[in-house]
Amino acid sequence: MSAKDNQLLAMLAAADFAALNKHLRTIELHAGESLARPGDEIRTVYFPQSGIVSYLVEVADGDMVQTCMIGRDGVVGAPQALDQKVSLNKIIVQLPGTASVIDRDPLYRAILSGNGIGKLIATHTQFFTAEIQQTAACNALHPVTARMCRWMLRMMDLVGTDVPLTQDYLAAMIGVRRSSVSEVASGLQSKGIITYARGHIHIVNTARLMESSCECHEAVKQNYERLFGNLRS
């Protein structure tokens, strides 16, 4: 893997990437690893090359719900780091991978110098906000099966059709009890859409998974394309 496996970094002009690349380093992202808790100061910015990072909101009784999922098409922690603000979410590595990371000070200097990464981060922040709003609407209006299919499609976009995923993570993704996840997964498996065993999902029929999903996955994809389409080289 390389820094340009991250789609935002790959969009940079050659000179801008070269200037930024001097400050990037590659790290491993380990499943379950906490990148930030609510109230943490963000000093490091992550550009995932592979794997998935989840933003989660945890309530008083310990239940969690996912608000956003970021992989190789995005960046983690940039707005908070650049504004020297704290994290409002629990940010964890959902699926392992690698990331290019940079400390906030050299990133801030690069943006002040006119490096194109500033525009990309600002655009991603706009996309990130829209995705959270879409998730809020999805959680309020759409049934559990459609929401679960929506997140599985998103994961497929990032890591392919084979996804190591526990029922606990699935429950957090859609804000329901584990028993509801088991029921939905069994139903999708009986229809030949997925196979599910021992914390591992294999997507068998993408077309039928899309049919079982709500419109939110496609809406998020179209919004990404609208915002970033003219920025790609």
CSV table of C-alpha atoms in Angstrom, one decimal:
chain,number,residue,atom,x,y,z
A,1,MET,CA,0.0,0.0,0.0
A,2,SER,CA,1.1,3.6,-0.6
A,3,ALA,CA,-0.1,7.1,0.3
A,4,LYS,CA,-1.9,7.4,-3.0
A,5,ASP,CA,-4.1,4.5,-2.2
A,6,ASN,CA,-6.0,7.1,-0.3
A,7,GLN,CA,-8.3,8.8,-2.8
A,8,LEU,CA,-7.9,12.3,-1.4
A,9,LEU,CA,-4.1,12.2,-1.5
A,10,ALA,CA,-4.3,10.7,-5.0
A,11,MET,CA,-6.3,13.8,-6.2
A,12,LEU,CA,-3.4,16.1,-5.3
A,13,ALA,CA,-1.3,17.8,-8.0
A,14,ALA,CA,2.2,16.2,-8.1
A,15,ALA,CA,3.9,19.2,-6.5
A,16,ASP,CA,1.4,19.4,-3.7
A,17,PHE,CA,1.6,15.7,-3.0
A,18,ALA,CA,5.4,15.8,-3.0
A,19,ALA,CA,5.4,18.7,-0.5
A,20,LEU,CA,3.0,16.8,1.8
A,21,ASN,CA,4.5,13.4,1.4
A,22,LYS,CA,7.7,14.5,3.3
A,23,HIS,CA,5.6,14.6,6.4
A,24,LEU,CA,3.5,11.5,5.9
A,25,ARG,CA,4.2,8.2,7.6
A,26,THR,CA,2.4,4.9,7.2
A,27,ILE,CA,1.0,3.0,10.2
A,28,GLU,CA,-1.1,-0.1,10.8
A,29,LEU,CA,-4.7,0.3,11.9
A,30,HIS,CA,-5.7,-2.5,14.2
A,31,ALA,CA,-9.3,-3.7,14.6
A,32,GLY,CA,-10.9,-2.2,17.7
A,33,GLU,CA,-8.2,0.4,18.1
A,34,SER,CA,-9.4,3.7,19.5
A,35,LEU,CA,-8.2,6.7,17.5
A,36,ALA,CA,-10.1,9.2,19.7
A,37,ARG,CA,-12.7,9.4,22.5
A,38,PRO,CA,-15.1,12.3,23.1
A,39,GLY,CA,-13.2,15.2,24.5
A,40,ASP,CA,-9.8,14.1,23.2
A,41,GLU,CA,-7.6,16.7,21.5
A,42,ILE,CA,-6.8,15.6,17.9
A,43,ARG,CA,-3.1,16.0,17.0
A,44,THR,CA,-2.9,13.4,14.3
A,45,VAL,CA,-4.8,13.2,11.0
A,46,TYR,CA,-5.3,9.9,9.3
A,47,PHE,CA,-5.7,9.2,5.5
A,48,PRO,CA,-6.7,5.5,5.4
A,49,GLN,CA,-5.2,3.4,2.6
A,50,SER,CA,-7.3,0.4,3.5
A,51,GLY,CA,-9.6,-0.8,6.3
A,52,ILE,CA,-12.5,1.1,7.8
A,53,VAL,CA,-12.8,3.7,10.6
A,54,SER,CA,-16.1,4.3,12.3
A,55,TYR,CA,-17.5,7.4,14.1
A,56,LEU,CA,-19.7,6.3,16.9
A,57,VAL,CA,-22.0,8.1,19.4
A,58,GLU,CA,-22.2,6.4,22.8
A,59,VAL,CA,-25.1,7.1,25.1
A,60,ALA,CA,-25.4,6.8,28.9
A,61,ASP,CA,-26.4,3.1,29.0
A,62,GLY,CA,-23.4,2.1,26.9
A,63,ASP,CA,-25.3,1.6,23.6
A,64,MET,CA,-23.6,3.0,20.5
A,65,VAL,CA,-24.7,3.9,17.0
A,66,GLN,CA,-22.6,4.6,14.0
A,67,THR,CA,-22.9,8.0,12.3
A,68,CYS,CA,-20.2,7.8,9.7
A,69,MET,CA,-17.8,5.3,8.1
A,70,ILE,CA,-14.5,6.4,6.5
A,71,GLY,CA,-12.1,4.4,4.4
A,72,ARG,CA,-9.7,5.0,1.6
A,73,ASP,CA,-12.0,7.7,0.1
A,74,GLY,CA,-11.6,10.0,3.1
A,75,VAL,CA,-9.7,11.5,6.0
A,76,VAL,CA,-10.1,11.2,9.8
A,77,GLY,CA,-9.7,14.0,12.3
A,78,ALA,CA,-8.7,16.8,9.9
A,79,PRO,CA,-11.3,19.5,10.9
A,80,GLN,CA,-10.7,19.0,14.6
A,81,ALA,CA,-6.9,19.0,14.3
A,82,LEU,CA,-6.7,22.1,12.2
A,83,ASP,CA,-9.1,24.0,14.4
A,84,GLN,CA,-7.5,22.7,17.5
A,85,LYS,CA,-10.8,21.3,18.7
A,86,VAL,CA,-11.6,18.1,20.6
A,87,SER,CA,-13.3,15.0,19.2
A,88,LEU,CA,-17.1,14.9,19.7
A,89,ASN,CA,-17.2,11.2,18.8
A,90,LYS,CA,-15.7,7.8,19.6
A,91,ILE,CA,-13.5,7.0,16.6
A,92,ILE,CA,-12.5,3.4,16.3
A,93,VAL,CA,-10.9,1.1,13.7
A,94,GLN,CA,-13.7,-1.2,12.6
A,95,LEU,CA,-11.7,-3.2,10.0
A,96,PRO,CA,-7.9,-3.3,10.1
A,97,GLY,CA,-5.8,-1.7,7.4
A,98,THR,CA,-3.1,0.9,6.9
A,99,ALA,CA,-3.2,4.7,6.9
A,100,SER,CA,-0.9,7.6,6.0
A,101,VAL,CA,-0.8,9.9,9.0
A,102,ILE,CA,0.5,13.4,9.5
A,103,ASP,CA,0.8,15.6,12.6
A,104,ARG,CA,-1.4,18.7,12.6
A,105,ASP,CA,1.3,21.3,12.6
A,106,PRO,CA,2.9,20.4,9.2
A,107,LEU,CA,-0.5,19.8,7.8
A,108,TYR,CA,-1.6,23.3,8.9
A,109,ARG,CA,1.6,24.8,7.4
A,110,ALA,CA,1.0,23.0,4.1
A,111,ILE,CA,-2.5,24.5,3.9
A,112,LEU,CA,-1.3,28.0,4.7
A,113,SER,CA,1.3,27.6,1.9
A,114,GLY,CA,-1.5,27.0,-0.6
A,115,ASN,CA,-1.2,23.3,-0.9
A,116,GLY,CA,-4.3,21.8,-2.5
A,117,ILE,CA,-4.9,19.5,0.4
A,118,GLY,CA,-6.7,22.4,2.1
A,119,LYS,CA,-9.4,22.4,-0.5
A,120,LEU,CA,-9.8,18.6,-0.4
A,121,ILE,CA,-10.1,18.6,3.4
A,122,ALA,CA,-12.7,21.4,3.2
A,123,THR,CA,-14.7,19.5,0.6
A,124,HIS,CA,-14.5,16.3,2.6
A,125,THR,CA,-15.8,18.1,5.7
A,126,GLN,CA,-18.8,19.1,3.6
A,127,PHE,CA,-19.3,15.5,2.5
A,128,PHE,CA,-18.8,14.2,6.0
A,129,THR,CA,-21.5,16.6,7.4
A,130,ALA,CA,-23.9,15.5,4.7
A,131,GLU,CA,-23.3,11.8,5.4
A,132,ILE,CA,-24.1,12.3,9.1
A,133,GLN,CA,-27.3,14.1,8.2
A,134,GLN,CA,-28.2,11.3,5.8
A,135,THR,CA,-27.6,8.8,8.6
A,136,ALA,CA,-29.8,10.7,11.0
A,137,ALA,CA,-32.7,10.6,8.4
A,138,CYS,CA,-32.0,6.9,7.7
A,139,ASN,CA,-32.1,5.9,11.3
A,140,ALA,CA,-35.4,7.8,11.9
A,141,LEU,CA,-37.2,6.7,8.8
A,142,HIS,CA,-36.0,3.4,7.4
A,143,PRO,CA,-36.5,-0.2,8.6
A,144,VAL,CA,-33.7,-2.2,10.2
A,145,THR,CA,-33.1,-4.5,7.1
A,146,ALA,CA,-32.7,-1.5,4.7
A,147,ARG,CA,-30.3,0.2,7.1
A,148,MET,CA,-28.2,-2.9,7.5
A,149,CYS,CA,-28.0,-3.4,3.8
A,150,ARG,CA,-27.1,0.2,3.3
A,151,TRP,CA,-24.0,-0.1,5.6
A,152,MET,CA,-23.0,-3.5,4.0
A,153,LEU,CA,-23.0,-1.8,0.6
A,154,ARG,CA,-20.8,1.0,2.0
A,155,MET,CA,-18.4,-1.6,3.4
A,156,MET,CA,-18.4,-3.4,0.1
A,157,ASP,CA,-17.4,-0.2,-1.6
A,158,LEU,CA,-14.4,0.1,0.7
A,159,VAL,CA,-13.1,-3.4,1.2
A,160,GLY,CA,-14.9,-5.8,-1.2
A,161,THR,CA,-17.5,-8.5,-0.8
A,162,ASP,CA,-15.8,-10.4,2.1
A,163,VAL,CA,-16.2,-8.5,5.4
A,164,PRO,CA,-15.1,-9.7,8.8
A,165,LEU,CA,-17.9,-8.3,10.9
A,166,THR,CA,-19.2,-9.3,14.3
A,167,GLN,CA,-22.9,-9.0,15.4
A,168,ASP,CA,-21.9,-6.4,18.0
A,169,TYR,CA,-20.4,-4.1,15.3
A,170,LEU,CA,-23.4,-4.7,13.1
A,171,ALA,CA,-25.7,-3.7,16.0
A,172,ALA,CA,-23.7,-0.5,16.6
A,173,MET,CA,-23.8,0.3,12.9
A,174,ILE,CA,-27.6,0.4,12.9
A,175,GLY,CA,-28.4,1.2,16.5
A,176,VAL,CA,-30.3,-2.0,17.3
A,177,ARG,CA,-30.0,-5.0,19.7
A,178,ARG,CA,-27.9,-8.0,18.7
A,179,SER,CA,-31.0,-10.1,18.4
A,180,SER,CA,-32.3,-7.9,15.7
A,181,VAL,CA,-29.1,-8.2,13.8
A,182,SER,CA,-29.3,-12.0,14.0
A,183,GLU,CA,-32.9,-12.0,12.6
A,184,VAL,CA,-32.0,-9.7,9.7
A,185,ALA,CA,-28.8,-11.6,8.8
A,186,SER,CA,-30.7,-14.9,8.8
A,187,GLY,CA,-33.3,-13.4,6.6
A,188,LEU,CA,-30.8,-12.1,4.1
A,189,GLN,CA,-29.0,-15.4,4.1
A,190,SER,CA,-32.1,-17.4,3.5
A,191,LYS,CA,-32.8,-15.2,0.4
A,192,GLY,CA,-29.3,-15.9,-1.0
A,193,ILE,CA,-28.1,-12.3,-0.6
A,194,ILE,CA,-25.3,-13.0,1.9
A,195,THR,CA,-23.7,-15.8,3.8
A,196,TYR,CA,-23.0,-15.1,7.4
A,197,ALA,CA,-21.0,-17.2,9.9
A,198,ARG,CA,-18.5,-16.7,12.8
A,199,GLY,CA,-18.4,-13.0,12.4
A,200,HIS,CA,-17.8,-13.0,8.7
A,201,ILE,CA,-20.1,-11.8,5.9
A,202,HIS,CA,-19.8,-12.7,2.3
A,203,ILE,CA,-22.0,-10.7,-0.1
A,204,VAL,CA,-23.3,-13.2,-2.6
A,205,ASN,CA,-25.8,-11.1,-4.7
A,206,THR,CA,-24.9,-7.3,-4.9
A,207,ALA,CA,-28.0,-6.5,-7.0
A,208,ARG,CA,-30.4,-8.0,-4.5
A,209,LEU,CA,-28.5,-6.3,-1.6
A,210,MET,CA,-29.1,-3.0,-3.4
A,211,GLU,CA,-32.8,-3.8,-3.9
A,212,SER,CA,-33.1,-4.5,-0.1
A,213,SER,CA,-31.3,-1.3,0.9
A,214,CYS,CA,-32.8,2.2,1.2
A,215,GLU,CA,-31.8,5.0,-1.0
A,216,CYS,CA,-29.2,6.4,1.4
A,217,HIS,CA,-26.2,4.4,0.1
A,218,GLU,CA,-26.8,5.7,-3.4
A,219,ALA,CA,-27.5,9.3,-2.1
A,220,VAL,CA,-24.1,9.3,-0.3
A,221,LYS,CA,-22.3,8.0,-3.3
A,222,GLN,CA,-23.8,10.6,-5.6
A,223,ASN,CA,-23.0,13.4,-3.2
A,224,TYR,CA,-19.3,12.3,-3.1
A,225,GLU,CA,-19.1,12.3,-6.8
A,226,ARG,CA,-20.8,15.7,-7.1
A,227,LEU,CA,-18.3,17.2,-4.6
A,228,PHE,CA,-15.1,15.5,-5.8
A,229,GLY,CA,-15.8,14.6,-9.4
A,230,ASN,CA,-14.2,17.8,-10.8
A,231,LEU,CA,-11.2,17.6,-8.4
A,232,ARG,CA,-10.0,14.3,-9.7
A,233,SER,CA,-7.0,14.5,-12.0
